[in-house]
């Protein structure tokens, strides 16, 4: 998986300011119409602090972007945020940011002085990644696609009939929280046997440890270390990745049967494991995608790397989608 392009030369078009807000980091960038990043800012998310402290951290990133000489070319801001989100209200309730529950993110960010008379638009982080991969990455040219972020959780978004599908509240394609194991463990979302509880990086390392994998003393017991062990042929590590790949294949095949996608783009930290994930994923996908109209379905690595959320937030803001969250700082819609 490769990172998207960055540039230092002046852009030849207007820019979109983009934010990517997650449980561990708040990233910002200025992005042009080709998805090129001209300025980057990043700081840690104070996820356990108050709502005001979190907004201060976001303002710090916005302020740093606004200090760039290119800011005068910015015509809107797009935000990709961990969710769930509510597009109609412009609010977010990220699972891993406890202080933000039904938090009015669009309104709050829009109050920043630098955003005077600039549109602020919101999308879920996985939907933003989907927009980026559809416009500039591995789903380019596909009218129907599923894009997944497999990391500490599992997020996803859909492209249907050539456009990113947000759904009623902005959470369409939430594949990580479909139940694929009726007798599985409880999930923090309240359901049981969710895909995320089997296929996330956290689940992979947990299952490898349960099977007897011993992480090296010099490495964290995370999915990256499990991938190293799997590439070395360690049975417990291979089994953990096979289990995750099987769960992902079942979810992808079910989605494809429902809406007839022909490609699944898989990004996030776990996708960087390479063939230890994608080889069993392809094998299990052939097993689960059994209907004749699913024969062309394939899963491929994402192309844009960690920049996808920023690029996608900019893509959606530039397109004016979804218009229901468009807001000006003076309160007019």
XYZ file of C-alpha atoms in Angstrom:
333
model
C 0.000 0.000 0.000
C 1.507 3.306 -1.018
C 0.937 6.715 0.466
C -0.688 9.367 -1.697
C 1.259 12.172 -3.310
C 2.395 15.262 -1.472
C 3.745 18.397 -3.038
C 5.563 21.569 -2.090
C 4.961 23.573 -5.264
C 2.006 25.928 -5.532
C -1.273 24.301 -6.614
C -2.949 25.316 -9.866
C -6.484 25.094 -8.445
C -8.537 25.948 -5.382
C -7.932 23.854 -2.278
C -10.005 22.021 0.283
C -8.944 21.908 3.924
C -9.409 18.395 5.279
C -9.503 16.882 8.750
C -9.249 13.206 9.656
C -10.336 12.687 13.268
C -9.818 9.377 15.024
C -9.231 7.970 18.464
C -5.443 8.281 18.266
C -4.763 11.214 15.938
C -6.203 14.358 14.425
C -4.695 14.967 10.992
C -5.147 17.920 8.708
C -4.078 18.862 5.205
C -4.703 21.185 2.284
C -5.781 19.095 -0.701
C -6.166 19.980 -4.373
C -8.616 18.573 -6.927
C -6.160 15.827 -7.899
C -5.898 14.582 -4.327
C -2.418 16.029 -3.823
C -1.589 17.148 -0.279
C 0.206 20.478 -0.003
C 0.436 20.839 3.748
C 0.065 18.337 6.581
C -0.567 18.747 10.289
C -0.928 16.008 12.880
C -1.377 15.815 16.621
C -2.458 13.180 19.103
C -6.127 12.964 20.017
C -6.758 13.671 23.720
C -9.392 10.952 23.572
C -9.876 10.615 27.335
C -10.209 14.333 28.014
C -13.210 16.666 27.948
C -15.210 17.695 24.916
C -13.708 21.190 25.135
C -10.164 19.802 25.230
C -10.903 17.747 22.152
C -12.246 20.766 20.298
C -9.160 22.748 21.322
C -7.027 20.024 19.708
C -9.063 20.260 16.502
C -8.761 24.053 16.557
C -5.001 23.703 16.941
C -4.868 21.697 13.714
C -7.204 24.091 11.888
C -5.148 27.046 13.076
C -1.952 25.465 11.815
C -3.540 24.885 8.407
C -4.829 28.464 8.337
C -1.333 29.801 9.029
C -0.132 28.377 5.712
C 0.210 30.969 2.903
C -2.034 28.785 0.723
C -5.010 29.214 3.064
C -6.459 31.983 0.915
C -7.132 29.396 -1.799
C -9.219 27.209 0.534
C -12.926 27.228 -0.319
C -14.320 24.586 2.045
C -13.438 22.155 4.789
C -14.184 18.442 4.753
C -14.108 16.365 7.931
C -13.798 12.600 8.086
C -14.542 11.460 11.629
C -14.717 8.223 13.518
C -18.349 7.383 14.167
C -21.167 6.713 14.333
C -22.095 10.078 12.867
C -25.367 11.849 12.090
C -25.255 13.807 8.861
C -28.554 15.584 9.342
C -27.419 17.065 12.654
C -23.710 17.315 11.894
C -22.945 15.352 15.059
C -20.534 12.559 15.943
C -20.447 9.882 18.647
C -17.101 8.106 18.150
C -16.918 4.841 20.058
C -13.337 5.538 21.132
C -13.828 9.214 22.074
C -16.117 9.045 25.138
C -16.577 12.808 25.634
C -18.135 13.222 22.208
C -21.666 11.826 22.291
C -24.008 13.494 19.814
C -21.351 16.177 19.667
C -22.124 19.042 17.225
C -18.844 18.774 15.342
C -19.843 20.664 12.169
C -21.211 23.618 14.113
C -18.297 23.664 16.563
C -15.547 23.478 13.939
C -17.383 26.020 11.804
C -17.031 28.600 14.573
C -13.268 28.752 14.075
C -12.474 32.276 12.817
C -10.376 30.956 9.949
C -13.434 29.212 8.507
C -15.479 32.376 8.150
C -17.895 31.956 5.225
C -16.410 28.601 4.256
C -18.514 25.464 4.048
C -17.835 22.689 6.566
C -18.881 19.172 5.594
C -18.845 15.903 7.526
C -18.496 12.229 6.612
C -17.657 9.053 8.451
C -13.971 8.183 8.250
C -14.550 4.935 6.355
C -16.872 6.712 3.904
C -14.165 9.316 3.370
C -11.639 6.550 2.667
C -14.130 5.076 0.201
C -14.487 8.409 -1.621
C -10.701 8.673 -1.885
C -10.156 5.166 -3.215
C -13.030 5.582 -5.668
C -11.749 8.885 -7.042
C -7.993 8.374 -6.885
C -7.208 4.814 -5.797
C -7.904 1.118 -6.203
C -11.673 1.491 -6.795
C -11.169 4.017 -9.573
C -13.340 3.166 -12.582
C -15.647 0.848 -10.618
C -19.292 1.863 -10.340
C -20.006 -0.535 -7.462
C -17.413 -1.173 -4.786
C -16.849 -1.855 -1.105
C -13.914 -0.189 0.654
C -12.776 -1.372 4.066
C -10.468 -0.016 6.747
C -9.164 -2.939 8.814
C -7.209 -1.664 11.777
C -8.040 -1.598 15.501
C -11.617 -1.749 14.229
C -13.266 -2.538 10.913
C -14.924 0.280 9.017
C -16.334 0.283 5.500
C -18.120 2.322 2.882
C -20.017 1.652 -0.326
C -19.935 2.962 -3.873
C -23.254 2.279 -5.627
C -24.083 3.276 -9.202
C -20.952 5.362 -9.440
C -21.405 7.416 -6.269
C -20.448 7.110 -2.621
C -23.494 5.898 -0.690
C -23.917 7.643 2.656
C -27.220 6.162 3.738
C -29.836 7.879 5.885
C -27.539 8.958 8.724
C -24.143 8.677 7.028
C -23.292 5.224 8.373
C -24.105 3.025 5.374
C -21.698 0.161 4.801
C -20.897 -0.307 8.502
C -19.585 -3.793 7.798
C -17.602 -4.159 11.010
C -20.821 -4.459 12.968
C -22.698 -7.110 11.088
C -22.960 -10.368 13.030
C -21.259 -13.295 11.318
C -21.009 -15.579 14.360
C -24.305 -16.181 16.158
C -22.520 -17.610 19.206
C -19.628 -15.176 19.114
C -18.356 -12.884 21.828
C -20.285 -9.761 22.804
C -19.200 -6.654 20.915
C -18.928 -3.192 22.526
C -21.603 -2.041 20.059
C -24.126 -4.236 21.896
C -24.425 -7.033 19.353
C -22.725 -10.426 19.365
C -20.299 -12.054 16.946
C -19.518 -8.902 14.949
C -17.038 -9.014 12.094
C -14.870 -6.456 13.897
C -14.494 -8.787 16.877
C -12.923 -11.415 14.584
C -11.113 -9.534 11.824
C -9.674 -6.401 13.449
C -6.010 -6.106 14.290
C -6.872 -6.354 17.972
C -8.821 -9.556 17.369
C -6.001 -11.064 15.307
C -3.417 -10.565 18.043
C -5.821 -11.729 20.745
C -6.608 -14.936 18.863
C -2.944 -15.615 18.089
C -2.102 -15.297 21.786
C -4.962 -17.659 22.669
C -3.506 -20.222 20.248
C -0.121 -20.054 21.950
C 1.744 -17.437 19.928
C 4.575 -15.850 21.884
C 5.464 -12.310 20.795
C 9.161 -11.405 20.726
C 10.409 -9.564 23.795
C 11.342 -6.617 21.596
C 7.933 -6.281 19.907
C 4.419 -5.320 20.905
C 1.832 -8.100 20.865
C -0.072 -6.508 17.991
C -1.192 -7.537 14.517
C 2.054 -6.272 12.975
C 4.052 -8.689 15.130
C 1.593 -11.480 14.334
C 2.105 -10.774 10.624
C 5.876 -11.111 11.022
C 5.354 -14.459 12.723
C 2.905 -15.555 10.028
C 5.403 -14.742 7.286
C 7.891 -16.929 9.176
C 5.367 -19.783 9.066
C 4.341 -19.843 12.738
C 1.128 -21.919 12.893
C -0.701 -19.848 15.531
C -0.066 -16.617 13.633
C -1.133 -18.143 10.317
C -4.298 -19.473 11.941
C -5.153 -16.054 13.400
C -4.834 -14.386 9.998
C -6.756 -17.180 8.303
C -9.632 -16.738 10.761
C -9.703 -12.978 10.185
C -9.532 -13.408 6.409
C -12.375 -15.918 6.504
C -14.548 -13.466 8.448
C -13.722 -10.648 6.041
C -14.492 -12.892 3.060
C -17.883 -13.797 4.511
C -18.740 -10.133 5.063
C -17.528 -9.063 1.634
C -19.398 -11.874 -0.115
C -22.606 -11.074 1.757
C -22.316 -7.419 0.765
C -21.646 -8.366 -2.847
C -24.672 -10.644 -2.930
C -26.816 -7.810 -1.593
C -25.713 -4.909 -3.796
C -23.591 -6.548 -6.537
C -20.189 -4.984 -6.040
C -17.337 -6.343 -8.140
C -14.369 -5.161 -6.066
C -13.505 -4.886 -2.384
C -10.661 -2.526 -1.528
C -9.003 -3.317 1.790
C -6.934 -0.692 3.600
C -5.865 0.073 7.138
C -2.986 -1.222 9.221
C -3.911 -4.893 8.921
C -3.921 -4.665 5.113
C -0.254 -3.723 5.304
C 0.387 -7.325 6.368
C 0.326 -8.203 2.677
C -0.062 -11.757 1.466
C -0.564 -13.271 4.926
C -3.942 -11.515 4.767
C -4.703 -11.332 1.053
C -3.854 -14.949 0.149
C -6.347 -16.512 2.590
C -8.805 -13.702 1.863
C -8.822 -14.583 -1.847
C -9.124 -18.285 -1.042
C -12.078 -17.849 1.320
C -13.731 -15.317 -0.976
C -13.872 -17.916 -3.743
C -15.656 -20.194 -1.273
C -18.229 -17.684 -0.012
C -18.898 -15.764 -3.227
C -20.407 -18.831 -4.841
C -23.248 -17.389 -6.919
C -22.525 -17.071 -10.650
C -22.947 -13.286 -10.636
C -20.187 -13.020 -8.001
C -17.521 -14.855 -9.952
C -15.623 -11.665 -10.852
C -15.545 -10.372 -7.270
C -12.047 -9.765 -5.953
C -10.354 -8.144 -2.980
C -7.372 -5.854 -3.541
C -5.148 -3.666 -1.354
C -5.977 0.004 -1.005
C -3.629 2.416 -2.770
C -3.733 5.647 -0.791
C -2.410 4.527 2.592
C -2.902 6.727 5.660
C -3.751 9.774 3.528
C -7.035 8.270 2.332
C -9.190 9.855 5.022
C -7.881 13.338 4.252
C -8.131 12.897 0.498
C -11.655 11.517 0.770
C -12.875 14.263 3.090
C -11.626 16.747 0.508
C -13.274 14.848 -2.370
C -16.650 14.913 -0.625
C -16.385 18.565 0.398
C -15.406 19.611 -3.105
C -18.396 17.774 -4.531
C -20.767 19.324 -2.019
C -21.880 15.891 -0.750
C -23.788 15.416 1.472
C -25.392 18.832 1.122
C -27.478 18.360 4.281
C -24.385 19.008 6.437
C -23.294 22.135 4.596
C -23.077 24.992 7.067
C -21.653 28.508 7.101
C -20.145 29.937 10.253
C -22.761 32.690 10.463
C -25.420 29.970 10.805
C -26.986 30.257 7.350
C -27.458 27.100 5.232
